Amino acid sequence: MILQDLLERSRTILAGRRLSPDVESDTLSLTFDGQTMDARPSDTVASALIAAGVMRFGSTPGTDEPYRGFCLVGRCAECLVTVDGQPAIMACRTMVRPGLRVDTQTGLGAWQMDGSE
Amino acid sequence: MNIAVVGGGPAGLTAAAQLSAAGLPVTLIDEWDSLGGSARYAHPRETWTGKVAALGQLGEASGMSVRTGTVAWGAFRVSGGIQLMLNQAGAASEITVDQVVLANGTTDVVQPVSGGTLAGVLTERALRILVNQHNVLPGSQIVIVGGSGSSRLAADIVRWQLAGVRITNVSLRILTAIEGVGEVKAVRLADGTAIPADTVVFAIGEAPDVQLAGMLGVPTVFDAKRQGWFVPDSHPAADVWVCGGALLGAAGIEQVLQSAVDVVAGITGEVAQ
């Protein structure tokens, strides 16, 4: 009985970094640097990236230090990414949406004007 | 008498809902799109979060004004009272009130350790947000620096260890550096040993956010042991009240809620006089 309980609990980690039991089954797709990535509707861009194993969100020029999730509450502003062409958006304060286009940026980034928006 | 409550977490919601239920005009301001503050990333087993949600409904039923997605970034004394400067998704506005209740919580304490800017270094709050709100465990070799919040994570830590995740707890005192190129690879200790790691969590405390209190001229005192600035008490000026983490720093939920109840009693007591 105890062994069974232990085995049950040892299955608590799902594939990837999503913990089980995973109550939310819905998924949506966004792109990260052009690659399709799954996310949950309740994800922020930061939690979706970390769930996909992406710890490094971008980089700063000069020292090449990473943008990354650190405080996840909008205080440190170290999780900057480019969202739908708009640079320097905090990944932790941005909810995912179907088809959201997320790109890494270097330094302050640049506006991506593709004429479609 | 107009009252603004800054922060819609357990303390702010309690204060706002009870003041509104007592018939006072209340505006509750919160920077996030949904109320709840730390209740949003409390462990699912925490039963008090239901009470906090019910408070939001009570407050709204009694007609309190709620402004979510709105940062109160400044507070100034003007002739008509206290002017709060607001930023709602880039749109500026301000409101003027007679009394302000600061319930804007805490920020995790961090130290600028060598390697602290690597990807994979998080605050303890960030870990709880990932685990409790998003069901994500950021790594499989996790080093937790310090012991704050450990009781809130204890049950989960055992579960993760059973699932093969390596969790090591180290004191800040014996941490020399976090090593890696771009991402965390190891934690170096004072005795020279290296612990392989993909995630490092700063769990060395949380300190009140006292910026608004400071802008209103409330004196703050640095507490060296808790590594943060604190306001002296819950009613540090005639028109300023403070409760929750903004007053207490790290505290249990009962203390947090009680501090809000105390502020409500103080305000309603003054109104009655």
Short mmCIF file of C-alpha atoms in Angstrom, two decimals:
data_model
loop_
_atom_site.label_atom_id
_atom_site.label_comp_id
_atom_site.label_asym_id
_atom_site.label_seq_id
_atom_site.Cartn_x
_atom_site.Cartn_y
_atom_site.Cartn_z
CA MET A 1 0.00 0.00 0.00
CA ILE A 2 2.73 2.40 0.99
CA LEU A 3 4.78 1.30 -2.00
CA GLN A 4 1.83 1.89 -4.28
CA ASP A 5 1.41 5.35 -2.82
CA LEU A 6 5.07 6.11 -3.42
CA LEU A 7 4.86 4.87 -7.00
CA GLU A 8 1.76 6.96 -7.55
CA ARG A 9 3.48 10.01 -6.23
CA SER A 10 6.63 9.35 -8.23
CA ARG A 11 4.52 9.77 -11.35
CA THR A 12 3.69 13.33 -10.36
CA ILE A 13 6.04 14.86 -12.88
CA LEU A 14 4.72 14.79 -16.42
CA ALA A 15 6.77 14.89 -19.56
CA GLY A 16 8.48 18.25 -19.70
CA ARG A 17 8.06 20.54 -16.74
CA ARG A 18 4.30 20.47 -16.24
CA LEU A 19 3.37 18.97 -12.87
CA SER A 20 0.71 16.34 -12.54
CA PRO A 21 -2.16 16.16 -11.89
CA ASP A 22 -2.56 18.75 -14.57
CA VAL A 23 -6.02 20.18 -14.03
CA GLU A 24 -6.04 22.31 -17.15
CA SER A 25 -6.23 20.28 -20.31
CA ASP A 26 -6.87 23.01 -22.87
CA THR A 27 -3.90 24.08 -24.94
CA LEU A 28 -3.28 26.81 -27.45
CA SER A 29 -0.38 27.52 -29.78
CA LEU A 30 1.97 30.45 -29.95
CA THR A 31 5.26 30.90 -31.72
CA PHE A 32 8.63 31.54 -30.12
CA ASP A 33 11.33 32.65 -32.54
CA GLY A 34 9.22 31.11 -35.28
CA GLN A 35 8.82 27.71 -33.60
CA THR A 36 5.35 26.58 -32.59
CA MET A 37 4.96 26.08 -28.87
CA ASP A 38 2.02 24.82 -26.77
CA ALA A 39 0.71 26.79 -23.81
CA ARG A 40 -2.24 26.72 -21.43
CA PRO A 41 -4.84 29.51 -21.64
CA SER A 42 -3.95 30.49 -18.05
CA ASP A 43 -0.23 30.83 -18.87
CA THR A 44 1.74 34.01 -19.00
CA VAL A 45 4.36 34.17 -21.74
CA ALA A 46 6.97 33.55 -19.01
CA SER A 47 5.30 30.44 -17.59
CA ALA A 48 4.72 29.05 -21.09
CA LEU A 49 8.39 29.50 -21.99
CA ILE A 50 9.64 27.96 -18.74
CA ALA A 51 7.18 25.05 -19.11
CA ALA A 52 8.72 24.45 -22.54
CA GLY A 53 12.19 24.40 -20.99
CA VAL A 54 13.19 27.85 -22.24
CA MET A 55 14.97 29.59 -19.36
CA ARG A 56 16.81 32.15 -21.47
CA PHE A 57 14.37 34.64 -23.02
CA GLY A 58 16.90 36.90 -24.77
CA SER A 59 20.20 38.62 -24.17
CA THR A 60 21.76 41.96 -23.40
CA PRO A 61 24.53 43.37 -25.59
CA GLY A 62 28.08 43.68 -24.29
CA THR A 63 28.07 41.18 -21.45
CA ASP A 64 25.54 38.85 -23.12
CA GLU A 65 23.68 38.45 -19.84
CA PRO A 66 20.30 36.79 -20.31
CA TYR A 67 16.80 38.09 -20.12
CA ARG A 68 15.02 35.54 -17.95
CA GLY A 69 12.13 35.03 -15.58
CA PHE A 70 13.30 36.10 -12.14
CA CYS A 71 10.57 37.67 -9.96
CA LEU A 72 7.59 36.88 -12.24
CA VAL A 73 5.58 39.73 -10.68
CA GLY A 74 6.66 42.65 -12.86
CA ARG A 75 9.23 44.10 -10.47
CA CYS A 76 12.60 43.16 -11.95
CA ALA A 77 11.79 43.69 -15.66
CA GLU A 78 14.38 41.09 -16.59
CA CYS A 79 12.02 38.98 -18.72
CA LEU A 80 11.80 41.29 -21.73
CA VAL A 81 10.68 39.76 -25.02
CA THR A 82 9.22 41.05 -28.26
CA VAL A 83 5.48 40.30 -28.52
CA ASP A 84 3.68 40.64 -31.87
CA GLY A 85 6.48 42.91 -33.05
CA GLN A 86 6.47 45.17 -30.00
CA PRO A 87 9.80 45.08 -28.13
CA ALA A 88 10.55 45.18 -24.40
CA ILE A 89 7.37 43.54 -23.13
CA MET A 90 7.51 41.82 -19.73
CA ALA A 91 6.86 38.12 -20.37
CA CYS A 92 5.58 37.64 -16.81
CA ARG A 93 2.88 40.30 -17.19
CA THR A 94 1.63 39.18 -20.60
CA MET A 95 -1.05 36.51 -20.91
CA VAL A 96 -0.76 34.10 -23.83
CA ARG A 97 -3.27 34.18 -26.69
CA PRO A 98 -3.70 31.80 -29.64
CA GLY A 99 -1.24 32.74 -32.38
CA LEU A 100 0.77 35.11 -30.21
CA ARG A 101 4.17 35.81 -31.78
CA VAL A 102 6.94 35.90 -29.17
CA ASP A 103 10.55 36.60 -30.18
CA THR A 104 13.80 36.90 -28.27
CA GLN A 105 15.42 40.29 -28.38
CA THR A 106 18.90 41.69 -27.86
CA GLY A 107 19.15 44.74 -25.65
CA LEU A 108 16.26 47.11 -26.13
CA GLY A 109 15.10 45.21 -29.20
CA ALA A 110 13.49 46.78 -32.24
CA TRP A 111 9.98 47.26 -33.57
CA GLN A 112 9.12 44.62 -36.13
CA MET A 113 6.88 46.25 -38.71
CA ASP A 114 5.74 43.62 -41.16
CA GLY A 115 2.88 45.67 -42.56
CA SER A 116 0.25 43.19 -41.44
CA GLU A 117 -0.67 45.04 -38.27
CA MET B 1 -15.02 60.28 3.76
CA ASN B 2 -13.38 58.78 0.65
CA ILE B 3 -11.00 55.86 1.08
CA ALA B 4 -8.60 54.28 -1.38
CA VAL B 5 -7.18 50.84 -0.67
CA VAL B 6 -3.99 50.07 -2.59
CA GLY B 7 -3.53 46.35 -3.15
CA GLY B 8 -6.24 43.72 -3.68
CA GLY B 9 -4.58 40.81 -1.90
CA PRO B 10 -5.86 39.12 1.26
CA ALA B 11 -5.33 42.23 3.45
CA GLY B 12 -6.49 44.87 0.97
CA LEU B 13 -9.56 42.91 -0.07
CA THR B 14 -10.51 42.35 3.55
CA ALA B 15 -10.09 46.02 4.39
CA ALA B 16 -11.88 47.27 1.28
CA ALA B 17 -14.79 44.85 1.49
CA GLN B 18 -15.40 45.48 5.20
CA LEU B 19 -15.11 49.26 4.87
CA SER B 20 -17.48 49.21 1.93
CA ALA B 21 -19.91 46.94 3.80
CA ALA B 22 -19.78 49.51 6.63
CA GLY B 23 -21.13 52.08 4.18
CA LEU B 24 -17.93 53.96 3.40
CA PRO B 25 -17.06 54.91 -0.20
CA VAL B 26 -14.08 52.74 -1.13
CA THR B 27 -11.94 52.45 -4.23
CA LEU B 28 -9.80 49.32 -4.40
CA ILE B 29 -6.78 49.54 -6.71
CA ASP B 30 -4.75 46.54 -7.86
CA GLU B 31 -2.02 46.31 -10.47
CA TRP B 32 -3.10 42.87 -11.71
CA ASP B 33 -6.13 42.13 -13.88
CA SER B 34 -7.62 39.87 -11.22
CA LEU B 35 -7.86 40.43 -7.48
CA GLY B 36 -6.37 38.11 -4.87
CA GLY B 37 -2.72 39.13 -4.68
CA SER B 38 -0.73 36.29 -3.15
CA ALA B 39 -3.94 34.22 -2.96
CA ARG B 40 -3.63 33.80 -6.72
CA TYR B 41 -0.51 31.71 -6.21
CA ALA B 42 -1.25 30.14 -2.84
CA HIS B 43 -1.10 26.36 -2.65
CA PRO B 44 -4.35 24.76 -3.87
CA ARG B 45 -4.77 23.18 -0.43
CA GLU B 46 -4.86 26.59 1.27
CA THR B 47 -8.50 26.98 2.24
CA TRP B 48 -8.35 30.69 3.06
CA THR B 49 -8.21 31.62 -0.62
CA GLY B 50 -11.93 30.81 -0.90
CA LYS B 51 -12.65 33.34 1.82
CA VAL B 52 -10.63 35.96 -0.04
CA ALA B 53 -12.62 35.35 -3.21
CA ALA B 54 -15.87 35.65 -1.24
CA LEU B 55 -14.64 38.99 0.13
CA GLY B 56 -14.30 40.33 -3.39
CA GLN B 57 -17.96 39.47 -4.02
CA LEU B 58 -19.01 41.03 -0.72
CA GLY B 59 -17.15 44.21 -1.57
CA GLU B 60 -18.63 44.46 -5.03
CA ALA B 61 -22.12 43.75 -3.70
CA SER B 62 -21.75 46.65 -1.28
CA GLY B 63 -20.81 48.96 -4.15
CA MET B 64 -17.08 49.38 -3.77
CA SER B 65 -15.29 50.64 -6.84
CA VAL B 66 -12.64 48.22 -8.12
CA ARG B 67 -9.86 49.28 -10.45
CA THR B 68 -7.81 46.30 -11.54
CA GLY B 69 -4.91 46.42 -13.98
CA THR B 70 -4.03 49.74 -12.38
CA VAL B 71 -0.73 50.64 -10.74
CA ALA B 72 -0.80 53.29 -8.00
CA TRP B 73 2.70 54.62 -8.62
CA GLY B 74 2.60 57.84 -6.61
CA ALA B 75 0.95 59.48 -3.63
CA PHE B 76 1.03 63.21 -2.87
CA ARG B 77 -0.69 65.41 -0.32
CA VAL B 78 -2.84 68.06 -2.02
CA SER B 79 -5.29 70.55 -0.54
CA GLY B 80 -8.22 68.14 -0.92
CA GLY B 81 -6.49 65.15 0.66
CA ILE B 82 -4.18 62.51 -0.79
CA GLN B 83 -3.77 62.37 -4.54
CA LEU B 84 -2.96 58.92 -5.90
CA MET B 85 -1.30 58.78 -9.29
CA LEU B 86 -2.56 55.87 -11.39
CA ASN B 87 -1.31 54.08 -14.48
CA GLN B 88 -3.80 51.80 -16.20
CA ALA B 89 -2.14 50.11 -19.18
CA GLY B 90 -0.25 53.30 -19.97
CA ALA B 91 -3.22 55.64 -19.43
CA ALA B 92 -2.57 58.13 -16.63
CA SER B 93 -5.20 59.30 -14.16
CA GLU B 94 -5.43 60.30 -10.54
CA ILE B 95 -7.90 60.15 -7.70
CA THR B 96 -8.04 62.25 -4.56
CA VAL B 97 -9.14 60.65 -1.30
CA ASP B 98 -9.33 61.53 2.38
CA GLN B 99 -7.73 58.34 3.67
CA VAL B 100 -5.49 55.74 2.10
CA VAL B 101 -5.01 52.14 3.19
CA LEU B 102 -1.69 50.75 1.98
CA ALA B 103 -2.00 47.00 1.51
CA ASN B 104 0.46 46.65 -1.33
CA GLY B 105 2.35 43.71 0.09
CA THR B 106 5.97 42.71 -0.09
CA THR B 107 8.81 42.07 -2.49
CA ASP B 108 11.21 39.14 -2.13
CA VAL B 109 14.63 40.02 -0.75
CA VAL B 110 17.52 39.17 -3.09
CA GLN B 111 21.28 39.64 -2.90
CA PRO B 112 23.57 40.42 -5.84
CA VAL B 113 25.45 37.13 -5.69
CA SER B 114 27.97 36.40 -8.46
CA GLY B 115 25.99 34.61 -11.16
CA GLY B 116 22.66 35.89 -9.82
CA THR B 117 21.76 37.25 -13.25
CA LEU B 118 21.91 33.82 -14.93
CA ALA B 119 18.78 32.28 -16.44
CA GLY B 120 17.38 29.77 -13.95
CA VAL B 121 17.77 32.01 -10.90
CA LEU B 122 14.35 32.82 -9.42
CA THR B 123 12.78 34.25 -6.31
CA GLU B 124 10.85 31.98 -3.96
CA ARG B 125 7.65 33.80 -4.94
CA ALA B 126 8.40 33.13 -8.61
CA LEU B 127 8.75 29.42 -7.83
CA ARG B 128 5.38 29.42 -6.04
CA ILE B 129 3.77 31.25 -8.98
CA LEU B 130 5.13 28.66 -11.41
CA VAL B 131 4.14 25.69 -9.26
CA ASN B 132 0.81 26.81 -7.78
CA GLN B 133 -0.55 29.03 -10.53
CA HIS B 134 0.86 27.41 -13.65
CA ASN B 135 1.61 23.84 -12.57
CA VAL B 136 5.20 24.17 -13.78
CA LEU B 137 8.37 22.98 -12.06
CA PRO B 138 11.21 24.96 -13.66
CA GLY B 139 13.98 22.37 -13.29
CA SER B 140 15.11 19.00 -12.01
CA GLN B 141 18.16 20.09 -9.98
CA ILE B 142 16.93 22.84 -7.71
CA VAL B 143 19.03 24.64 -5.10
CA ILE B 144 17.02 26.66 -2.59
CA VAL B 145 19.07 29.40 -0.94
CA GLY B 146 17.77 30.28 2.53
CA GLY B 147 14.72 28.98 4.33
CA SER B 148 12.00 31.57 3.89
CA GLY B 149 8.74 30.19 2.61
CA SER B 150 10.08 26.66 3.06
CA SER B 151 7.05 25.66 5.12
CA ARG B 152 4.84 26.73 2.23
CA LEU B 153 6.83 24.49 -0.10
CA ALA B 154 7.63 21.60 2.29
CA ALA B 155 4.89 19.20 1.20
CA ASP B 156 5.61 19.79 -2.47
CA ILE B 157 9.34 19.35 -1.99
CA VAL B 158 8.83 15.82 -0.68
CA ARG B 159 6.57 15.06 -3.65
CA TRP B 160 9.11 16.36 -6.14
CA GLN B 161 11.95 14.46 -4.48
CA LEU B 162 9.94 11.24 -4.76
CA ALA B 163 9.60 11.99 -8.45
CA GLY B 164 13.37 12.23 -8.83
CA VAL B 165 13.87 15.98 -8.62
CA ARG B 166 17.00 16.89 -6.70
CA ILE B 167 16.37 19.60 -4.12
CA THR B 168 19.24 20.98 -2.05
CA ASN B 169 18.83 23.63 0.60
CA VAL B 170 21.84 25.86 1.31
CA SER B 171 22.34 28.85 3.55
CA LEU B 172 23.16 32.21 1.94
CA ARG B 173 26.14 32.30 4.29
CA ILE B 174 27.92 29.39 2.56
CA LEU B 175 27.05 30.43 -1.01
CA THR B 176 30.06 31.71 -2.96
CA ALA B 177 28.74 31.94 -6.51
CA ILE B 178 26.19 30.68 -8.99
CA GLU B 179 28.05 29.30 -12.00
CA GLY B 180 27.14 28.81 -15.63
CA VAL B 181 27.25 30.46 -19.01
CA GLY B 182 23.94 32.17 -19.71
CA GLU B 183 22.13 29.49 -17.69
CA VAL B 184 22.72 28.04 -14.24
CA LYS B 185 24.97 24.96 -14.18
CA ALA B 186 26.12 24.76 -10.56
CA VAL B 187 26.19 26.43 -7.18
CA ARG B 188 29.65 26.92 -5.65
CA LEU B 189 29.91 26.79 -1.87
CA ALA B 190 32.46 28.37 0.48
CA ASP B 191 34.25 25.05 1.04
CA GLY B 192 34.88 24.76 -2.70
CA THR B 193 32.30 22.10 -3.47
CA ALA B 194 29.96 22.54 -6.42
CA ILE B 195 26.33 21.41 -6.46
CA PRO B 196 25.01 20.72 -9.99
CA ALA B 197 21.92 22.87 -10.55
CA ASP B 198 19.60 24.09 -13.27
CA THR B 199 17.50 26.26 -10.94
CA VAL B 200 18.46 28.46 -7.99
CA VAL B 201 15.74 29.89 -5.77
CA PHE B 202 16.33 32.89 -3.49
CA ALA B 203 14.28 32.21 -0.37
CA ILE B 204 15.92 34.72 1.96
CA GLY B 205 12.90 36.73 2.98
CA GLU B 206 10.37 39.28 1.87
CA ALA B 207 10.18 42.94 2.80
CA PRO B 208 7.33 45.48 2.70
CA ASP B 209 6.86 47.73 -0.31
CA VAL B 210 7.09 51.12 1.41
CA GLN B 211 7.45 53.46 -1.57
CA LEU B 212 3.95 55.00 -1.27
CA ALA B 213 4.30 55.40 2.50
CA GLY B 214 7.62 57.17 1.91
CA MET B 215 6.05 59.51 -0.65
CA LEU B 216 3.47 60.48 1.99
CA GLY B 217 6.23 61.38 4.43
CA VAL B 218 5.78 58.36 6.67
CA PRO B 219 9.12 57.61 8.34
CA THR B 220 10.42 54.10 7.67
CA VAL B 221 12.89 52.11 9.73
CA PHE B 222 15.41 49.61 8.36
CA ASP B 223 15.22 46.21 10.05
CA ALA B 224 18.65 44.65 9.56
CA LYS B 225 17.52 41.18 10.55
CA ARG B 226 14.63 41.12 8.08
CA GLN B 227 16.61 43.08 5.44
CA GLY B 228 13.89 45.58 4.71
CA TRP B 229 12.28 48.92 5.48
CA PHE B 230 9.20 48.94 7.69
CA VAL B 231 6.61 51.58 8.64
CA PRO B 232 6.44 51.98 12.43
CA ASP B 233 2.78 50.98 12.91
CA SER B 234 -0.55 50.49 11.15
CA HIS B 235 -1.60 54.15 11.45
CA PRO B 236 1.59 56.16 10.89
CA ALA B 237 -0.18 59.39 9.85
CA ALA B 238 -3.66 60.84 10.35
CA ASP B 239 -4.68 59.87 6.81
CA VAL B 240 -2.55 56.76 6.25
CA TRP B 241 -3.24 53.17 7.29
CA VAL B 242 -1.06 50.15 6.56
CA CYS B 243 -1.92 46.45 6.78
CA GLY B 244 -0.93 43.03 5.48
CA GLY B 245 2.57 42.36 4.17
CA ALA B 246 3.12 46.09 3.61
CA LEU B 247 3.07 46.40 7.41
CA LEU B 248 4.29 42.98 8.58
CA GLY B 249 6.66 41.76 5.88
CA ALA B 250 6.64 37.95 5.88
CA ALA B 251 3.67 36.84 7.98
CA GLY B 252 1.10 34.08 8.28
CA ILE B 253 -2.32 34.54 6.75
CA GLU B 254 -4.08 34.89 10.12
CA GLN B 255 -1.79 37.80 11.07
CA VAL B 256 -2.27 39.38 7.65
CA LEU B 257 -6.07 39.22 7.84
CA GLN B 258 -6.09 40.40 11.46
CA SER B 259 -4.01 43.45 10.54
CA ALA B 260 -6.67 44.38 7.97
CA VAL B 261 -9.48 43.87 10.47
CA ASP B 262 -7.61 46.13 12.91
CA VAL B 263 -7.34 48.88 10.29
CA VAL B 264 -11.07 48.60 9.52
CA ALA B 265 -11.82 48.94 13.25
CA GLY B 266 -9.56 51.97 13.44
CA ILE B 267 -11.16 53.74 10.48
CA THR B 268 -14.76 52.96 11.43
CA GLY B 269 -13.95 53.99 15.00
CA GLU B 270 -12.73 57.38 13.81
CA VAL B 271 -15.76 57.82 11.56
CA ALA B 272 -18.07 57.09 14.51
CA GLN B 273 -16.50 59.80 16.62
#
